[in-house]
Short mmCIF file of C-alpha atoms and ligand atoms in Angstrom, two decimals:
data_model
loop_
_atom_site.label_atom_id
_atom_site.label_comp_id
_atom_site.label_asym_id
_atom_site.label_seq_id
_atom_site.Cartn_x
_atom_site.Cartn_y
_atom_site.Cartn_z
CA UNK A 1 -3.42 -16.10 22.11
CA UNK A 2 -6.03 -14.30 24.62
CA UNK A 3 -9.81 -12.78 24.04
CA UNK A 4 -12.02 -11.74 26.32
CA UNK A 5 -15.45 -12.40 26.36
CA UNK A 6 -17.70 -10.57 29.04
CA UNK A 7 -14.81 -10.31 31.64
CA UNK A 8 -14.14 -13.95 31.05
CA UNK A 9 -10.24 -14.52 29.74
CA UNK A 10 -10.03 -17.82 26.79
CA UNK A 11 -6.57 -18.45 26.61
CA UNK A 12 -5.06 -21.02 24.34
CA UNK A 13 -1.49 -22.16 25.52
CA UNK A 14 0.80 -24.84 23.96
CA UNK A 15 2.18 -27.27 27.06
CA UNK A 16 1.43 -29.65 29.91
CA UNK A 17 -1.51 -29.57 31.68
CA UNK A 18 0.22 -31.20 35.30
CA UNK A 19 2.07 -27.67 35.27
CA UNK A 20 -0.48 -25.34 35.30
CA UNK A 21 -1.65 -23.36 38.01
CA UNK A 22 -5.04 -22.61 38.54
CA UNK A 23 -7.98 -23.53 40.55
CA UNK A 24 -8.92 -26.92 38.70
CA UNK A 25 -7.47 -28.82 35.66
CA UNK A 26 -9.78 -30.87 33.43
CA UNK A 27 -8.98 -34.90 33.04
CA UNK A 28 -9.59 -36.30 30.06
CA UNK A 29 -10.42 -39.29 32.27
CA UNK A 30 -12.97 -42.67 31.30
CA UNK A 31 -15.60 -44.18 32.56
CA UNK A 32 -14.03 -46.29 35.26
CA UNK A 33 -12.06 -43.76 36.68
CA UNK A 34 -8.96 -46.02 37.39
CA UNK A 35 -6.47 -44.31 35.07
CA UNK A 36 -5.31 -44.86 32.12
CA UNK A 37 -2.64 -43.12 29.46
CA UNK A 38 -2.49 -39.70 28.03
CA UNK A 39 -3.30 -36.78 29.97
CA UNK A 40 -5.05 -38.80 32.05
CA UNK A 41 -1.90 -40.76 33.09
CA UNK A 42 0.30 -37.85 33.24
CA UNK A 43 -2.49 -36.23 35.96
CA UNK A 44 -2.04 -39.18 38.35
CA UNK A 45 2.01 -39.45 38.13
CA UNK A 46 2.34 -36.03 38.76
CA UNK A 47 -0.45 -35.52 41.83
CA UNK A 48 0.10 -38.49 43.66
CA UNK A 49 -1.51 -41.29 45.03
CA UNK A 50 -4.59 -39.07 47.05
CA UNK A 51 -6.07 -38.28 43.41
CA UNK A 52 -6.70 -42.17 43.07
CA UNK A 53 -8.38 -42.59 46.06
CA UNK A 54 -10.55 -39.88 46.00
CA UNK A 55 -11.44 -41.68 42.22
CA UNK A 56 -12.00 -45.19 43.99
CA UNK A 57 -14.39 -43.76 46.12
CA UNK A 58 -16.74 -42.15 43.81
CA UNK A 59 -16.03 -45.42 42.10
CA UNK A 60 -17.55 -47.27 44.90
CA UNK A 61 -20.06 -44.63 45.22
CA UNK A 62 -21.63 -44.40 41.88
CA UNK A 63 -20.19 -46.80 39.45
CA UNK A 64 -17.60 -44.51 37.92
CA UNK A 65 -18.73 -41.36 35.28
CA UNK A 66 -20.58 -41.88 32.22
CA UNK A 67 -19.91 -40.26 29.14
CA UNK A 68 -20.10 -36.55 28.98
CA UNK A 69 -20.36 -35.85 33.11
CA UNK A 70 -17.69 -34.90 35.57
CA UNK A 71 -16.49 -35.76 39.31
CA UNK A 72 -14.20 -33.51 41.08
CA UNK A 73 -11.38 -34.55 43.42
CA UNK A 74 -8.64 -32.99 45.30
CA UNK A 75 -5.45 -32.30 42.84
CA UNK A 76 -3.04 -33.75 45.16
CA UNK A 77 0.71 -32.72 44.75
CA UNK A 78 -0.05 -30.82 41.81
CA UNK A 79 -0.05 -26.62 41.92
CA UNK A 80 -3.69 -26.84 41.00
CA UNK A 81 -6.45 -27.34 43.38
CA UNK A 82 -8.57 -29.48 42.26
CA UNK A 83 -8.72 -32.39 39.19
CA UNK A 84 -12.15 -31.94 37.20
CA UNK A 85 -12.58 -35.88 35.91
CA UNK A 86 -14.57 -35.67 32.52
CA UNK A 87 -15.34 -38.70 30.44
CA UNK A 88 -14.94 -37.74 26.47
CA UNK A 89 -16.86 -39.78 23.96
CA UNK A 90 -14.73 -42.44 21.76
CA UNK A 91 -15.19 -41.41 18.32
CA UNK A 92 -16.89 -43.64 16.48
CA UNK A 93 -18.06 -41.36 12.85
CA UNK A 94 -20.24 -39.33 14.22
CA UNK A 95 -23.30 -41.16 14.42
CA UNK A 96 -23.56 -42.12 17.96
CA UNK A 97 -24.20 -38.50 19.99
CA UNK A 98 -20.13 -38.35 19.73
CA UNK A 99 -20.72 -34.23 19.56
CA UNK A 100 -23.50 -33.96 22.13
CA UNK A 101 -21.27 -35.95 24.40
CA UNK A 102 -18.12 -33.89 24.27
CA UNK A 103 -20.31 -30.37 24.32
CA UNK A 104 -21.29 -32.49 27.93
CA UNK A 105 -17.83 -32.86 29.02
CA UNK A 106 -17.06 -29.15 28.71
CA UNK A 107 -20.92 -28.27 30.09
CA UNK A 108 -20.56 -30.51 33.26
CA UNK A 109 -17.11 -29.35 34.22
CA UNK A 110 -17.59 -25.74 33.88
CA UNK A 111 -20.54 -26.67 36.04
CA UNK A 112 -18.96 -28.20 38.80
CA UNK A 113 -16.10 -25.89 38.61
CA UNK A 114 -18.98 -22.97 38.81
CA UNK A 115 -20.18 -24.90 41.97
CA UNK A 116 -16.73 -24.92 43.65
CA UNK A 117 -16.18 -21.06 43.05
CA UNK A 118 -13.08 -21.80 40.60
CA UNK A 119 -11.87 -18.66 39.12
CA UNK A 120 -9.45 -20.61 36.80
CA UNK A 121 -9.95 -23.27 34.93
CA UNK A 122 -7.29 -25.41 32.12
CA UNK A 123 -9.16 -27.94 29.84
CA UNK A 124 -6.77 -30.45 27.80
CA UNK A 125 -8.12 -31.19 24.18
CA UNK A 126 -10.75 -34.09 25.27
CA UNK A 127 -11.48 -37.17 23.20
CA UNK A 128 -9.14 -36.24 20.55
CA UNK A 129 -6.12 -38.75 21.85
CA UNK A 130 -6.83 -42.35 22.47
CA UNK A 131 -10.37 -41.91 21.69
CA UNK A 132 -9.82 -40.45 18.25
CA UNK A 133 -12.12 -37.34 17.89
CA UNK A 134 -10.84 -35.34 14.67
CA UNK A 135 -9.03 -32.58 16.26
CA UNK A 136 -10.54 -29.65 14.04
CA UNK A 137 -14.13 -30.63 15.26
CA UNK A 138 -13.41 -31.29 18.47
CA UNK A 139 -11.64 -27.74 18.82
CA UNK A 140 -14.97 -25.77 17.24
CA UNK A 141 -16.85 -27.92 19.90
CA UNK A 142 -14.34 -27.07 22.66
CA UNK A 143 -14.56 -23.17 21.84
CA UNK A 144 -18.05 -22.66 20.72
CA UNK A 145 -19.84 -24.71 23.75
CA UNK A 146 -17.33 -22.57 26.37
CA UNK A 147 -18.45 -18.94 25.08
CA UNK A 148 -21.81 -20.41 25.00
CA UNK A 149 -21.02 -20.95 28.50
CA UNK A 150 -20.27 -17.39 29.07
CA UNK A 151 -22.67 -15.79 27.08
CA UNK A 152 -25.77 -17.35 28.60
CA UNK A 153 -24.09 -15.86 32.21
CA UNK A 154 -23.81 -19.20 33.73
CA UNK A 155 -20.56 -18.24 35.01
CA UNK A 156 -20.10 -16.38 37.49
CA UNK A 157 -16.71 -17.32 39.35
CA UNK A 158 -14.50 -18.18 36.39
CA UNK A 159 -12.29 -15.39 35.13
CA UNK A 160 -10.23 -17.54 33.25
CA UNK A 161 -10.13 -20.34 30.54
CA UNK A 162 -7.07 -22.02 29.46
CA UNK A 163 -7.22 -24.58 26.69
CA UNK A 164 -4.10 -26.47 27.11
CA UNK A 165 -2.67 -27.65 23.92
CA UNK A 166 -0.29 -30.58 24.35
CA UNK A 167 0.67 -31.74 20.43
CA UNK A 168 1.62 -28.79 17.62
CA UNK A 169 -1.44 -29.78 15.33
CA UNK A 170 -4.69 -29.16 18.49
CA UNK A 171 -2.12 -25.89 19.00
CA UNK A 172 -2.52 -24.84 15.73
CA UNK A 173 -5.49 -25.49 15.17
CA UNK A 174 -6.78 -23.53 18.38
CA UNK A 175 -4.82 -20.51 17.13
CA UNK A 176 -6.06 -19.77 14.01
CA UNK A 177 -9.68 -20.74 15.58
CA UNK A 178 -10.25 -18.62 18.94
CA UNK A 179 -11.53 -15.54 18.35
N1 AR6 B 201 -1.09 -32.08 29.18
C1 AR6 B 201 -2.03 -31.63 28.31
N2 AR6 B 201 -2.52 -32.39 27.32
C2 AR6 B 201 -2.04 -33.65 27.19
C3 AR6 B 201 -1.05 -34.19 28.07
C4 AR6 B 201 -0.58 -33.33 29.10
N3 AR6 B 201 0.33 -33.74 29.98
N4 AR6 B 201 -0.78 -35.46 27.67
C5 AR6 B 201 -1.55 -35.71 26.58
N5 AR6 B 201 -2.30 -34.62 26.28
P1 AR6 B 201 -5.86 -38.53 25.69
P2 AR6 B 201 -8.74 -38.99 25.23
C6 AR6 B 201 -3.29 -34.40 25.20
O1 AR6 B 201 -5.50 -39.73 24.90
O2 AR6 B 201 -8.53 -38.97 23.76
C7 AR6 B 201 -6.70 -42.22 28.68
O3 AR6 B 201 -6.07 -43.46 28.71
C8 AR6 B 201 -3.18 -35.24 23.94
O4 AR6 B 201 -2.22 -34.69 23.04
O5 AR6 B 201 -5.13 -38.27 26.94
O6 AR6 B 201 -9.87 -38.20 25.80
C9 AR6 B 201 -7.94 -42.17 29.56
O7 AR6 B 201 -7.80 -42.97 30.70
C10 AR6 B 201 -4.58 -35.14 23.38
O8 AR6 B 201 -4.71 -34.00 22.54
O9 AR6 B 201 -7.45 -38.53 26.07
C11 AR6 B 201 -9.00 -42.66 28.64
O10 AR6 B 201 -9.07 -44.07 28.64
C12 AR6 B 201 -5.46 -34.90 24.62
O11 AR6 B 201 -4.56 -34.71 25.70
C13 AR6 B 201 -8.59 -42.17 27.30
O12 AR6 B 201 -7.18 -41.97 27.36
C14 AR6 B 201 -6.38 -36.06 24.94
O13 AR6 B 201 -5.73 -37.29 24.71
C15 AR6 B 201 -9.22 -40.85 26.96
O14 AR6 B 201 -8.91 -40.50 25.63
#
């Protein structure tokens, strides 16, 4: 499934993230920036040790990446790039800024992607693994913040938006919801 909005190209594909080959992939990554499971795991395997040192520096740097920011590193052996590290929000009901937080996540990478002259971009369904978003929300989020993005001519470099959807329900959901 493809639109375009303004020149920009939203894709929604069903698949792994590590295999994609654009400018920069999105990590569903957490606050300390050591690693973890899920996409996030999958990201280091497949690129190699250099994307954990690049981590452990900012680490050292600034403490790791709160909630609803990104850091950028190299993407090591992977066909991308570069590795956009976002930090989702744990869902929690809905009371604590949960929303705000992930609109961040897909704000501050587009961002820093935008500041790197990326022309591609693949985001993996944030927050809605491990940290338990509902996946129907988190999509509308994920869709409506990105043309938001686009429509307020913020981007510039990007020509093209993958959402990478990894499990059959975020794939089916994205579907029947971009357009
Ligand atoms: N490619 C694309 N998407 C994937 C892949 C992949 N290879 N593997 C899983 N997903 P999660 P979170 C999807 O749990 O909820 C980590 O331990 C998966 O189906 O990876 O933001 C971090 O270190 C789901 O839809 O991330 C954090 O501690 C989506 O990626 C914590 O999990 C996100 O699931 C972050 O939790």
């Amino acid at each position: 499934m493809k639109i375009v909005i303004n020149d920009t190209e939203l894709e929604v594909i069903k698949g792994d993230i590590t295999k994609c080959t654009v400018d920069a992939i999105v990590n569903a990554a957490n606050n300390g920036l050591l690693g973890g499971g899920g996409v996030d795991g999958a990201i280091h395997r497949a690129g190699g040790p250099e994307i954990m040192e690049e981590c452990k520096k900012i680490r050292e740097r600034t403490g790791g990446c709160p909630t609803g920011e990104a850091v950028i590193t190299t993407a090591g052996n992977l066909p991308a790039k570069y590795v956009i590290h976002t930090v989702g929000p744990v869902w929690k009901g809905g009371a604590y800024q949960e929303r705000e937080l992930l609109r961040n996540c897909y704000i501050n990478s587009l961002k820093l992607a935008e500041e790197h002259f990326v022309k591609t971009i693949a985001f993996p369904n944030i927050s809605t693994g491990v940290y338990r978003f509902p996946k129907h929300e988190a999509a509308q989020i994920a869709l409506e913040t990105v043309k938001e993005c686009i429509q307020n001519q913020f981007i510039r470099s990007i020509q093209s938006i993958l959402f990478v959807c990894f499990d059959d329900e975020n794939y089916h959901i994205y579907k029947t919801m971009i357009r």
